[in-house]
PDB file of C-alpha atoms in Angstrom:
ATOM      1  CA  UNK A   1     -68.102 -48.210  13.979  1.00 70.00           C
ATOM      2  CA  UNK A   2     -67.240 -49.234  17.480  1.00 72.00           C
ATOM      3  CA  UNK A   3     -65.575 -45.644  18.179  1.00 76.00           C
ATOM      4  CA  UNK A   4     -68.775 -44.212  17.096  1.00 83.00           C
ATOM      5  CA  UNK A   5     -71.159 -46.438  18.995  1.00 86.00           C
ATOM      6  CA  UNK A   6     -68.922 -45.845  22.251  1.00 87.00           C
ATOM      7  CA  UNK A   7     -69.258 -41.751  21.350  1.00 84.00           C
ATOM      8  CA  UNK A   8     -72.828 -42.752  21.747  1.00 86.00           C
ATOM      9  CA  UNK A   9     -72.366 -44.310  24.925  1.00 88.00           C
ATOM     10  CA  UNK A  10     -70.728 -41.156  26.306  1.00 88.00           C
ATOM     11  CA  UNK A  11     -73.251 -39.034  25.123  1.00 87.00           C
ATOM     12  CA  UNK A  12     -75.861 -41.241  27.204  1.00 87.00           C
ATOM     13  CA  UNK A  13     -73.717 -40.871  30.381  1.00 87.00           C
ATOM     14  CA  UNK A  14     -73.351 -37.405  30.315  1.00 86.00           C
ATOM     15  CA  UNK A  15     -77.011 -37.059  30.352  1.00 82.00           C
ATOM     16  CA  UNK A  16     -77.196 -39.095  33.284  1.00 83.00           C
ATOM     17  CA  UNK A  17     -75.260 -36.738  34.896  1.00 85.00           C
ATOM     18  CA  UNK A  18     -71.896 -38.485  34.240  1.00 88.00           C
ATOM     19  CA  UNK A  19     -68.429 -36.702  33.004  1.00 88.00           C
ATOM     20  CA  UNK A  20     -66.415 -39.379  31.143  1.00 89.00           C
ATOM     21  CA  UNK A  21     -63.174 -38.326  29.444  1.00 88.00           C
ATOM     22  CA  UNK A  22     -64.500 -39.792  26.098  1.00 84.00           C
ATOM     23  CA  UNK A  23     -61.570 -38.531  23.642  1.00 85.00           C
ATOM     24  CA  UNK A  24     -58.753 -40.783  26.135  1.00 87.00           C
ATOM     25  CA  UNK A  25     -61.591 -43.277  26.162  1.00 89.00           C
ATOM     26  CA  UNK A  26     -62.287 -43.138  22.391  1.00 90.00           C
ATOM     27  CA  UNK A  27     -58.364 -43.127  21.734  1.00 90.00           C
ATOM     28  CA  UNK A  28     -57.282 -46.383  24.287  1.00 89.00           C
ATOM     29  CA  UNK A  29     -60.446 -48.418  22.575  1.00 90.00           C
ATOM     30  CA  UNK A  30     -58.659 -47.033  18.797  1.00 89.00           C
ATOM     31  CA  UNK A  31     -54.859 -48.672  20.233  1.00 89.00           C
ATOM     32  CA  UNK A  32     -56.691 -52.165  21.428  1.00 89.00           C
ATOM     33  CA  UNK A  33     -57.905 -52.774  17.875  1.00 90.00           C
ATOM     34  CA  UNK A  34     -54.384 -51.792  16.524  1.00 88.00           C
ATOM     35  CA  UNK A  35     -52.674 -53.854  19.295  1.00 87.00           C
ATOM     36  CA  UNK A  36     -54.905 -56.948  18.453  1.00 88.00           C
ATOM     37  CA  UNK A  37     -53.101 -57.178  15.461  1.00 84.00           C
ATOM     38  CA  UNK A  38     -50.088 -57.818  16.692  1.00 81.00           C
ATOM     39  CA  UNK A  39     -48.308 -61.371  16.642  1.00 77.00           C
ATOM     40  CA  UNK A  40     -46.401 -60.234  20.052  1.00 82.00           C
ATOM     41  CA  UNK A  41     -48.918 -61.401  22.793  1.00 81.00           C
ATOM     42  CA  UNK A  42     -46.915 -58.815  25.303  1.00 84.00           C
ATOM     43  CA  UNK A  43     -48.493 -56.128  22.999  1.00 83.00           C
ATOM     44  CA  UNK A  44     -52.032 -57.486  23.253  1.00 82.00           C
ATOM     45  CA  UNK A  45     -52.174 -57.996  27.195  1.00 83.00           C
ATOM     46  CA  UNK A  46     -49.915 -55.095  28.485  1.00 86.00           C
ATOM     47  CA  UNK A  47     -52.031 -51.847  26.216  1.00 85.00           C
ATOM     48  CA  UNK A  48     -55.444 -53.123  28.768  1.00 85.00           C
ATOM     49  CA  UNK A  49     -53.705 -52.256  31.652  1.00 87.00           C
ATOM     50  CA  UNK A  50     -52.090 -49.065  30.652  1.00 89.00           C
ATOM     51  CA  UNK A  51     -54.725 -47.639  28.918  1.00 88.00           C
ATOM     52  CA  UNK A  52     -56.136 -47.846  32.476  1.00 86.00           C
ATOM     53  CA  UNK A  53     -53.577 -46.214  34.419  1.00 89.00           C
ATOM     54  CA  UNK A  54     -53.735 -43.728  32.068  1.00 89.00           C
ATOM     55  CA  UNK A  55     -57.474 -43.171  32.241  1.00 88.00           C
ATOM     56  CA  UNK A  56     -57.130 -42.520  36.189  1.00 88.00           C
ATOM     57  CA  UNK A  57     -53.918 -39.939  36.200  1.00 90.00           C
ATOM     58  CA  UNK A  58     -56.040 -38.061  33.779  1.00 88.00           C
ATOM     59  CA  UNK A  59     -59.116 -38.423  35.261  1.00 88.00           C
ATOM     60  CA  UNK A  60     -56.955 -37.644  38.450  1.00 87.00           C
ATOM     61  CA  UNK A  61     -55.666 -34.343  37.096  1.00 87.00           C
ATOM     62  CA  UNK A  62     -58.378 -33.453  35.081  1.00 85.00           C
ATOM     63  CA  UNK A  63     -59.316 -29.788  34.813  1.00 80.00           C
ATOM     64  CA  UNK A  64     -61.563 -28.920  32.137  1.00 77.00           C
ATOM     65  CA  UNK A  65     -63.840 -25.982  31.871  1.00 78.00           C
ATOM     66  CA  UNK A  66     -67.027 -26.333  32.614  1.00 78.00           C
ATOM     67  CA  UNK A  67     -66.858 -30.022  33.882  1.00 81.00           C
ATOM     68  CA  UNK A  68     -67.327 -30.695  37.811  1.00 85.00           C
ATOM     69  CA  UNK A  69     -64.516 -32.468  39.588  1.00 85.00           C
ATOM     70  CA  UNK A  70     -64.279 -35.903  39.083  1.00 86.00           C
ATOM     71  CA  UNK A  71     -66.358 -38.120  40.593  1.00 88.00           C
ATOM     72  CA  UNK A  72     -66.523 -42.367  41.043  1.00 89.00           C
ATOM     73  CA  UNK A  73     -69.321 -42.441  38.564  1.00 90.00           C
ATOM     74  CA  UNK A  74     -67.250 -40.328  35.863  1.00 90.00           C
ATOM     75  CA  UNK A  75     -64.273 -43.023  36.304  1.00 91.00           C
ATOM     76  CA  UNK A  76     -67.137 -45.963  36.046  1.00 91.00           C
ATOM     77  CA  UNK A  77     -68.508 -44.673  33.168  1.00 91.00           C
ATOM     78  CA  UNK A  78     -65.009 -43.573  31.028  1.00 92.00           C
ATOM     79  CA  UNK A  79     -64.031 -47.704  32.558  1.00 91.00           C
ATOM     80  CA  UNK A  80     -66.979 -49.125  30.528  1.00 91.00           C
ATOM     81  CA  UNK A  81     -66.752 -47.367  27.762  1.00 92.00           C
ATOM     82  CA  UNK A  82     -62.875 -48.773  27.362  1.00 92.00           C
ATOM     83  CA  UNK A  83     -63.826 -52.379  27.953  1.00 92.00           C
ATOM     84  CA  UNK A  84     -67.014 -52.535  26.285  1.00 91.00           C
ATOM     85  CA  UNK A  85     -66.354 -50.561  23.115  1.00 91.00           C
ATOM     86  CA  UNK A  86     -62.200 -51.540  23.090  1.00 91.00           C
ATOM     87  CA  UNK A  87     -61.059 -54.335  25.055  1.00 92.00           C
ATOM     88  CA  UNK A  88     -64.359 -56.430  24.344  1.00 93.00           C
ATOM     89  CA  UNK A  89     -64.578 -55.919  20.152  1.00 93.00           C
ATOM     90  CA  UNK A  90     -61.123 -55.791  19.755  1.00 93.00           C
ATOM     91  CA  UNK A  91     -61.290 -60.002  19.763  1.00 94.00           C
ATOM     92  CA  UNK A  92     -63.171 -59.853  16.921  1.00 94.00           C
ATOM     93  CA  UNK A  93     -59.746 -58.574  15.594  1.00 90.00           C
ATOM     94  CA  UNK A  94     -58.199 -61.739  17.377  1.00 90.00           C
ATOM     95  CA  UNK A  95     -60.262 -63.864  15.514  1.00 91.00           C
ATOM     96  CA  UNK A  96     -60.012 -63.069  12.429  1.00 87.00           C
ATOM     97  CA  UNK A  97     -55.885 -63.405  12.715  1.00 84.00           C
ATOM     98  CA  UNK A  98     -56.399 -67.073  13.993  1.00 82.00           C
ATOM     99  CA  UNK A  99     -54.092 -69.216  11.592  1.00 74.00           C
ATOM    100  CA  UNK A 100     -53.955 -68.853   8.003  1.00 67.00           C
ATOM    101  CA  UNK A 101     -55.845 -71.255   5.931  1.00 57.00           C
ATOM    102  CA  UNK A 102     -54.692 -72.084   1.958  1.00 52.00           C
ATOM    103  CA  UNK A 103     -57.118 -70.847  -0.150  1.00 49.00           C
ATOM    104  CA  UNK A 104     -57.568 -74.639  -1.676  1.00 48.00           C
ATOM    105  CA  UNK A 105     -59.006 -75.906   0.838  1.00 53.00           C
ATOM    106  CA  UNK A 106     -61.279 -72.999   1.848  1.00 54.00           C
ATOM    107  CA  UNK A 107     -62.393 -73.526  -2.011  1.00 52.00           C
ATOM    108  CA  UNK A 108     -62.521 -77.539  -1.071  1.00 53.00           C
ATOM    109  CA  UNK A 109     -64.631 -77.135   1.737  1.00 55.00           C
ATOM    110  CA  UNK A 110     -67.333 -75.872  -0.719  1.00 54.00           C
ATOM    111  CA  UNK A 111     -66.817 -77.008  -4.325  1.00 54.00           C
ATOM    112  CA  UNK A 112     -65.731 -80.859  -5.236  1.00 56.00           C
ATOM    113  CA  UNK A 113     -62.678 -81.875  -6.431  1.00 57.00           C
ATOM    114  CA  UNK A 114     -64.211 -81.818 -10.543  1.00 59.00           C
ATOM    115  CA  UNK A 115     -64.772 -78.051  -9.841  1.00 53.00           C
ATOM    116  CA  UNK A 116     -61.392 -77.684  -8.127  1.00 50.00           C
ATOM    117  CA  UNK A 117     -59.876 -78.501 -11.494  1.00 55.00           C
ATOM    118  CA  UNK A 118     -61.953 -76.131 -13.333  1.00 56.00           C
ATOM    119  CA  UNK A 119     -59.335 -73.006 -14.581  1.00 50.00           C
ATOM    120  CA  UNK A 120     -60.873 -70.293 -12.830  1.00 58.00           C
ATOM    121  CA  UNK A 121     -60.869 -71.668  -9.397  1.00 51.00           C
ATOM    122  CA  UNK A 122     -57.561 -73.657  -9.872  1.00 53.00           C
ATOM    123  CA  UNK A 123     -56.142 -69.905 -10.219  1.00 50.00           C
ATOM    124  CA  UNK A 124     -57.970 -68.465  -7.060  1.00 51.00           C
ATOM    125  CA  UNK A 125     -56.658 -71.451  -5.063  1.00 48.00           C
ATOM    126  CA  UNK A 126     -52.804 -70.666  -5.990  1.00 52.00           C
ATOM    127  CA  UNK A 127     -53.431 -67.589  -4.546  1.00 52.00           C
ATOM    128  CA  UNK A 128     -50.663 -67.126  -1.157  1.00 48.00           C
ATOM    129  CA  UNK A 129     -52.437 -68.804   1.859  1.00 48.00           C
ATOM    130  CA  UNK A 130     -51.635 -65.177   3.575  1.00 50.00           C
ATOM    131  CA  UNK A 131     -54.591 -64.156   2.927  1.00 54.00           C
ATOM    132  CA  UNK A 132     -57.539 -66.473   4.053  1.00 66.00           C
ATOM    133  CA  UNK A 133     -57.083 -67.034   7.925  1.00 76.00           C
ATOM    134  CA  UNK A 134     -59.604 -70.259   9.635  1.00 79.00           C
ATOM    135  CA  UNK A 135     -60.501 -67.152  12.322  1.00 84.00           C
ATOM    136  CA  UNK A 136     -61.936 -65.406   9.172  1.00 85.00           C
ATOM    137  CA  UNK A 137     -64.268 -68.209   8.275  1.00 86.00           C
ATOM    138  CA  UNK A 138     -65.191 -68.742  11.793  1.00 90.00           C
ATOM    139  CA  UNK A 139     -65.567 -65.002  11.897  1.00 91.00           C
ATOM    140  CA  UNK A 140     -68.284 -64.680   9.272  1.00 91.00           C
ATOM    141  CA  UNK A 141     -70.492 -67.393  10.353  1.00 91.00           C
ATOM    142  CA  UNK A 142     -70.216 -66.372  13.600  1.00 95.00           C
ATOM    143  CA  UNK A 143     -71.540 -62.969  12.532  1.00 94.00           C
ATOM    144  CA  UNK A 144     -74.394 -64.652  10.411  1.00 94.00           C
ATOM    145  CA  UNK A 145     -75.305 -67.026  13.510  1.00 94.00           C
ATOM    146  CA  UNK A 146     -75.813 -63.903  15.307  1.00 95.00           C
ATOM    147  CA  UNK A 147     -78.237 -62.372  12.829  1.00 94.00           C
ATOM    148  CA  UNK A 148     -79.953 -65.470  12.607  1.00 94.00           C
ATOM    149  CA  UNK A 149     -80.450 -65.690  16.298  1.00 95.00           C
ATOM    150  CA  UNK A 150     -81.656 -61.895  16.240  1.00 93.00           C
ATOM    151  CA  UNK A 151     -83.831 -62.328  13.009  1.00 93.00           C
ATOM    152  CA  UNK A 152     -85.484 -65.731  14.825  1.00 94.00           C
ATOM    153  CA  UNK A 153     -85.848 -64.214  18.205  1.00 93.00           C
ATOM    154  CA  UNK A 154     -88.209 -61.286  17.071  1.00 91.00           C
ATOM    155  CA  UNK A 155     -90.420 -63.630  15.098  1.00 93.00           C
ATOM    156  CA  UNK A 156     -90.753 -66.032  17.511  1.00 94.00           C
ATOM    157  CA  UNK A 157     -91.560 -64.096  20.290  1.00 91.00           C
ATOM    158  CA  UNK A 158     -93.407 -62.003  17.898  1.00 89.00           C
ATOM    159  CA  UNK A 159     -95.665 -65.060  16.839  1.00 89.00           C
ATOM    160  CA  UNK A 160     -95.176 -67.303  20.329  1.00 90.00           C
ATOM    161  CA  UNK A 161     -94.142 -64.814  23.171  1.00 86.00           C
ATOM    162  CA  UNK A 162     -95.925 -65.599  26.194  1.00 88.00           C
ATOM    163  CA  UNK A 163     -93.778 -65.555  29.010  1.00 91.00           C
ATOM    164  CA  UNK A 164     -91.949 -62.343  30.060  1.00 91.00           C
ATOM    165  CA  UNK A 165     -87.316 -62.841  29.599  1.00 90.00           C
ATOM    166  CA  UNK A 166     -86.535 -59.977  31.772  1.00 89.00           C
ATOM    167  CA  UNK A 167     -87.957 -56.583  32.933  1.00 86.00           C
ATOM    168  CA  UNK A 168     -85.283 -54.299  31.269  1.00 86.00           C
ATOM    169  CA  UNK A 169     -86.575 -54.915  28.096  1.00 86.00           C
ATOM    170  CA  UNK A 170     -89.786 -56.344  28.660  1.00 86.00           C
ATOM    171  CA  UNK A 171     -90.738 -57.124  24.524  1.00 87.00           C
ATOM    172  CA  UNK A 172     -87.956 -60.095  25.529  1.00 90.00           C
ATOM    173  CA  UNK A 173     -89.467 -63.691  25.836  1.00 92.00           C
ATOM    174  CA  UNK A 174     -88.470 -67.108  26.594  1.00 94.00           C
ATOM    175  CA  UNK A 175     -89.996 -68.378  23.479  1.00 94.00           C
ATOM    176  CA  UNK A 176     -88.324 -65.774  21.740  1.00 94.00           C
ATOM    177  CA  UNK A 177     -84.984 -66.809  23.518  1.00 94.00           C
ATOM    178  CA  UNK A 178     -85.352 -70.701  22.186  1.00 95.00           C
ATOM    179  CA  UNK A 179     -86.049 -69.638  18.837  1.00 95.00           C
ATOM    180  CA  UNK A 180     -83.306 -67.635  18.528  1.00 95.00           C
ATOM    181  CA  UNK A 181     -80.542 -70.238  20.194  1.00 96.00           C
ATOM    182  CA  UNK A 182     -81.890 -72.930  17.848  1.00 96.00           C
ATOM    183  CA  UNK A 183     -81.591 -70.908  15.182  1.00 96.00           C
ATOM    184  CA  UNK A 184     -77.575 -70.312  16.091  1.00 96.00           C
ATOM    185  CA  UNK A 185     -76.863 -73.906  17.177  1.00 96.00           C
ATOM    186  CA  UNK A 186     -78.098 -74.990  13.680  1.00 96.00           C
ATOM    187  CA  UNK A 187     -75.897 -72.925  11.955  1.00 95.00           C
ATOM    188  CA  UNK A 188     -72.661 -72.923  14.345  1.00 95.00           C
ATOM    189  CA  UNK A 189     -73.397 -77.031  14.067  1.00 95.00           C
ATOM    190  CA  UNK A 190     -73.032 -76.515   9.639  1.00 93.00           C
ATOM    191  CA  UNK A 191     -70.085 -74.113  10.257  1.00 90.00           C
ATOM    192  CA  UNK A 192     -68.723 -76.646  12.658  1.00 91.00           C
ATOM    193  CA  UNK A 193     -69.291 -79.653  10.210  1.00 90.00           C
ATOM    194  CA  UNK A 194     -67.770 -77.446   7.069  1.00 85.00           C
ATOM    195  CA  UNK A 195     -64.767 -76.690   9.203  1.00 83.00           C
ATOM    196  CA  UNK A 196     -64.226 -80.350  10.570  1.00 84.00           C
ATOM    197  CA  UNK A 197     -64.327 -79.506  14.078  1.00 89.00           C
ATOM    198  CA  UNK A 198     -64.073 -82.336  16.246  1.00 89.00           C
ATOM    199  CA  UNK A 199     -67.243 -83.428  17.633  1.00 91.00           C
ATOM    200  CA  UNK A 200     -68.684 -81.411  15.477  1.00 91.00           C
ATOM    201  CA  UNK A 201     -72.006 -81.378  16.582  1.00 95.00           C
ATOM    202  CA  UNK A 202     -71.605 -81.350  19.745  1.00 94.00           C
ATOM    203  CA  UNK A 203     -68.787 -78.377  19.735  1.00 94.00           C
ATOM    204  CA  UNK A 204     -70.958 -76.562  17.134  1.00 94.00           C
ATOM    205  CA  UNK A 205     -73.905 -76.663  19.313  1.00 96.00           C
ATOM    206  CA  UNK A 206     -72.315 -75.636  22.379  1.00 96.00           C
ATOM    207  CA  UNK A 207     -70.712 -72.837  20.311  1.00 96.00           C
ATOM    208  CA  UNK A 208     -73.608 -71.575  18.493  1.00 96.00           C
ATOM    209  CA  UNK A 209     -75.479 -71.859  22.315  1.00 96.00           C
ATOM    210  CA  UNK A 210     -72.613 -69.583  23.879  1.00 96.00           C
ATOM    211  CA  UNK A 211     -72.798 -67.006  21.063  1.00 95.00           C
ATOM    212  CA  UNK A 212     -76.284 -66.594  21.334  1.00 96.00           C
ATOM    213  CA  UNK A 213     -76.385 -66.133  25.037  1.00 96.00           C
ATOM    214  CA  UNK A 214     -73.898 -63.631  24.878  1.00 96.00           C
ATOM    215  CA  UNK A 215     -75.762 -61.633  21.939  1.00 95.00           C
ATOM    216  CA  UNK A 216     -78.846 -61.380  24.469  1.00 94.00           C
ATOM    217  CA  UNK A 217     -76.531 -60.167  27.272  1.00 95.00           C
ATOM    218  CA  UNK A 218     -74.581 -57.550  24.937  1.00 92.00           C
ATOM    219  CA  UNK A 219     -78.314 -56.626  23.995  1.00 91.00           C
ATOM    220  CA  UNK A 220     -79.707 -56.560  27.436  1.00 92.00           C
ATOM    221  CA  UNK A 221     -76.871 -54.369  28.583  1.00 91.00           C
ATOM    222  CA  UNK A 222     -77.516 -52.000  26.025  1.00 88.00           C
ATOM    223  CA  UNK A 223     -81.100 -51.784  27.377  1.00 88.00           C
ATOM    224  CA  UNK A 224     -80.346 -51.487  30.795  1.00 88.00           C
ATOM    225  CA  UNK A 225     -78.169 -48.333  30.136  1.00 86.00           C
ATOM    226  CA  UNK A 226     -80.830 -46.654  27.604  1.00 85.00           C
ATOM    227  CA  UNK A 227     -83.809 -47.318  30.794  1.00 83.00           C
ATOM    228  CA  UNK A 228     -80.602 -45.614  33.082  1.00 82.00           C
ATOM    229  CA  UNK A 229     -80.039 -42.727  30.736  1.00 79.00           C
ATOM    230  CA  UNK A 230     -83.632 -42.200  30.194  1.00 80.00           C
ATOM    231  CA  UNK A 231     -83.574 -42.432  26.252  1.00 79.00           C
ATOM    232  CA  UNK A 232     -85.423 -44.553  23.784  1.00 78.00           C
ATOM    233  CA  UNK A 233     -82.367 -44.818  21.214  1.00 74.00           C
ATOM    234  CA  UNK A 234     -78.728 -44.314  21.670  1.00 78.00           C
ATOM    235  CA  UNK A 235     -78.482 -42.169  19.130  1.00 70.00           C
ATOM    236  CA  UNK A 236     -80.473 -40.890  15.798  1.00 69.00           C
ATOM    237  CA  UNK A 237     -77.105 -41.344  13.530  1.00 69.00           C
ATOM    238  CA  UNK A 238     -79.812 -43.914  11.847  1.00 67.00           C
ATOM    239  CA  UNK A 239     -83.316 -43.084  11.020  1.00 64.00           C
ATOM    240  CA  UNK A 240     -86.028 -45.345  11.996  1.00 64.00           C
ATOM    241  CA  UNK A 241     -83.365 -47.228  13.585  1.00 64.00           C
ATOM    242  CA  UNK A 242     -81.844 -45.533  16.416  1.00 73.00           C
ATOM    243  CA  UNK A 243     -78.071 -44.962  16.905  1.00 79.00           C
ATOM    244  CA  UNK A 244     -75.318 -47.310  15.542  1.00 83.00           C
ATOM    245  CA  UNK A 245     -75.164 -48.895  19.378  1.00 86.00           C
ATOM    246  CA  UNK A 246     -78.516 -50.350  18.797  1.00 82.00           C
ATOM    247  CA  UNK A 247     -77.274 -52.139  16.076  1.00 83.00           C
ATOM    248  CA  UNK A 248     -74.283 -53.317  17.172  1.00 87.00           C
ATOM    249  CA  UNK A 249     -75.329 -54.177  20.854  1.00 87.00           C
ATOM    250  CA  UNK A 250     -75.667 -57.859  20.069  1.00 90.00           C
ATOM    251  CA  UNK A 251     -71.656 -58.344  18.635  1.00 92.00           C
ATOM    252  CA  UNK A 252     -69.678 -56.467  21.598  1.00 92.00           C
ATOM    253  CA  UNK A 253     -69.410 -59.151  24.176  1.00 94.00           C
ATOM    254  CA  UNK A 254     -69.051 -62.171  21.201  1.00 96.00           C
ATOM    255  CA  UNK A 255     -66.084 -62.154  20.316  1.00 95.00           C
ATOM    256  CA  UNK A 256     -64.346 -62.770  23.393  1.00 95.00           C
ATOM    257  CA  UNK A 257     -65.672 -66.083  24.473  1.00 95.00           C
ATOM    258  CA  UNK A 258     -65.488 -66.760  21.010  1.00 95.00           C
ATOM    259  CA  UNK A 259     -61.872 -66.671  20.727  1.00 94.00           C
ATOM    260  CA  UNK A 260     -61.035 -68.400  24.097  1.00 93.00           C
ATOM    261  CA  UNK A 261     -63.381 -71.249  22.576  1.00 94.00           C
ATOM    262  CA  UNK A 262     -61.790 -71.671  19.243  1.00 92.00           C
ATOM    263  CA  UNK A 263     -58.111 -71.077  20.136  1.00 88.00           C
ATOM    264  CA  UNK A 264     -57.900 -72.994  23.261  1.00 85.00           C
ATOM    265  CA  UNK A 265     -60.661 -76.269  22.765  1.00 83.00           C
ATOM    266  CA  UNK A 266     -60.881 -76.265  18.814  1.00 78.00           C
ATOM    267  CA  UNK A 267     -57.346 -75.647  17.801  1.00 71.00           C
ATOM    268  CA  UNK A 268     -55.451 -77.075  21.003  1.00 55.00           C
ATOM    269  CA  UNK A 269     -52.437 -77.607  20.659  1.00 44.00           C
ATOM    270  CA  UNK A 270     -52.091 -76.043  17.325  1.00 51.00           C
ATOM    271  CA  UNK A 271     -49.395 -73.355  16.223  1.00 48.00           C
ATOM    272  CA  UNK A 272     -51.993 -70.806  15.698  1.00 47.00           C
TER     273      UNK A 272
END
């Protein structure tokens, strides 16, 4: 969906005038996701880098019908569609791999120990711990404190909206901001109680916080290159909704912080 969202992006910049080399762009965002996967953090860090020298000895050489010669803003452009659609989403993928978790006690953290007995979910929890990882949990209600922070944001700038976020998208509010953090703290502070953070409060709120605030600048961005490009929607790949970009604007620049938070203050020290 990414890929398809950063086509999107591409498709803006060339009517803005811009010549990105989308298909190298499209193809170094497809080997981050792959290279996330790996357990060989050489892997991970090195493909950033050379999908960027890459990117320039093409863009260098470049010859293409019908296309001008290249120009800063076509090497900008191709740039940002790499980090923001590849390097940026492809933690999500980092995330997810975060230490495996036996499915017991993902089962424990939700039913009691009389249900645990119960045949049925005695069976699911044998199952190999390969395949429940804590970065999936985190993950999921990460995505869902997202949505809540979205869903609470409209209605509460909808229904209290007075004072003006930003100019690029000028429906934003500060009202509309609160509502929406609150809504992710609360849930990042259950997630972070379920999970047995430590301090779980306080490291749920400060993670639910974070998330938010990087939701609203992954959607803000998103605006600010729509008012650039001169378009409404990034796309029409959705009716009534726009392009997939415009619904994915507020989980590109998540996952990142996201990681660095859980791997290195939650789980430090651990073997993750």
């Amino acid at each position: 969906m990414a890929g398809i969202a950063q086509n999107e992006y591409y498709f803006m910049a060339r009517q803005n005038g811009c010549y990105p080399t989308w298909k190298l762009g499209t193809l170094g965002s497809l080997a981050m996701y792959i290279a996330a996967c790996s357990e060989n953090p050489v892997v991970r860090d090195a493909l950033f880098p050379l999908t960027g020298t890459m990117t320039i000895v093409y863009l260098l050489l470049r010859q293409e019908p019908k296309t001008p010669p290249t120009t800063m803003n076509d090497v900008a452009t191709t740039f940002m569609g790499i980090y923001y659609f590849g390097y940026m989403p492809s933690f999500w993928i980092r995330l997810r791999c975060l230490g495996p978790m036996a499915p017991a006690r993902v089962i424990g953290l939700f039913a009691s120990e009389k249900a645990m007995r119960w045949w049925p979910i005695a069976k699911i929890a044998s199952v190999g711990a390969d395949l429940f990882t804590y970065g999936a949990l985190i993950q999921w209600w990460t995505m869902v404190s997202i949505v809540a922070a979205d869903v609470f944001a409209y209605f509460t700038g909808k229904r209290f909206g007075r004072t003006q976020l930003i100019s690029v998208s000028p429906n934003k509010t500060w009202e509309g901001l609160i509502g929406g953090c609150s809504a992710a703290v609360l849930l990042s502070v259950c997630g972070a109680l379920l999970m047995r953070w430590p301090l779980p409060v306080l490291s749920g709120a400060v993670y639910g916080l974070g998330c938010a605030v990087m939701a609203l600048i992954g959607d803000l961005t998103v605006s600010l290159l729509k008012r650039s490009a001169g378009v409404k929607d990034t796309g029409q790949l959705l009716p009534g909704h726009g392009g997939l970009l415009d619904r994915l604007d507020s989980y590109l620049l998540v996952a990142a912080p996201a990681y660095f938070f859980v791997r290195f203050l939650i789980f430090l020290g651990r073997n993750l």
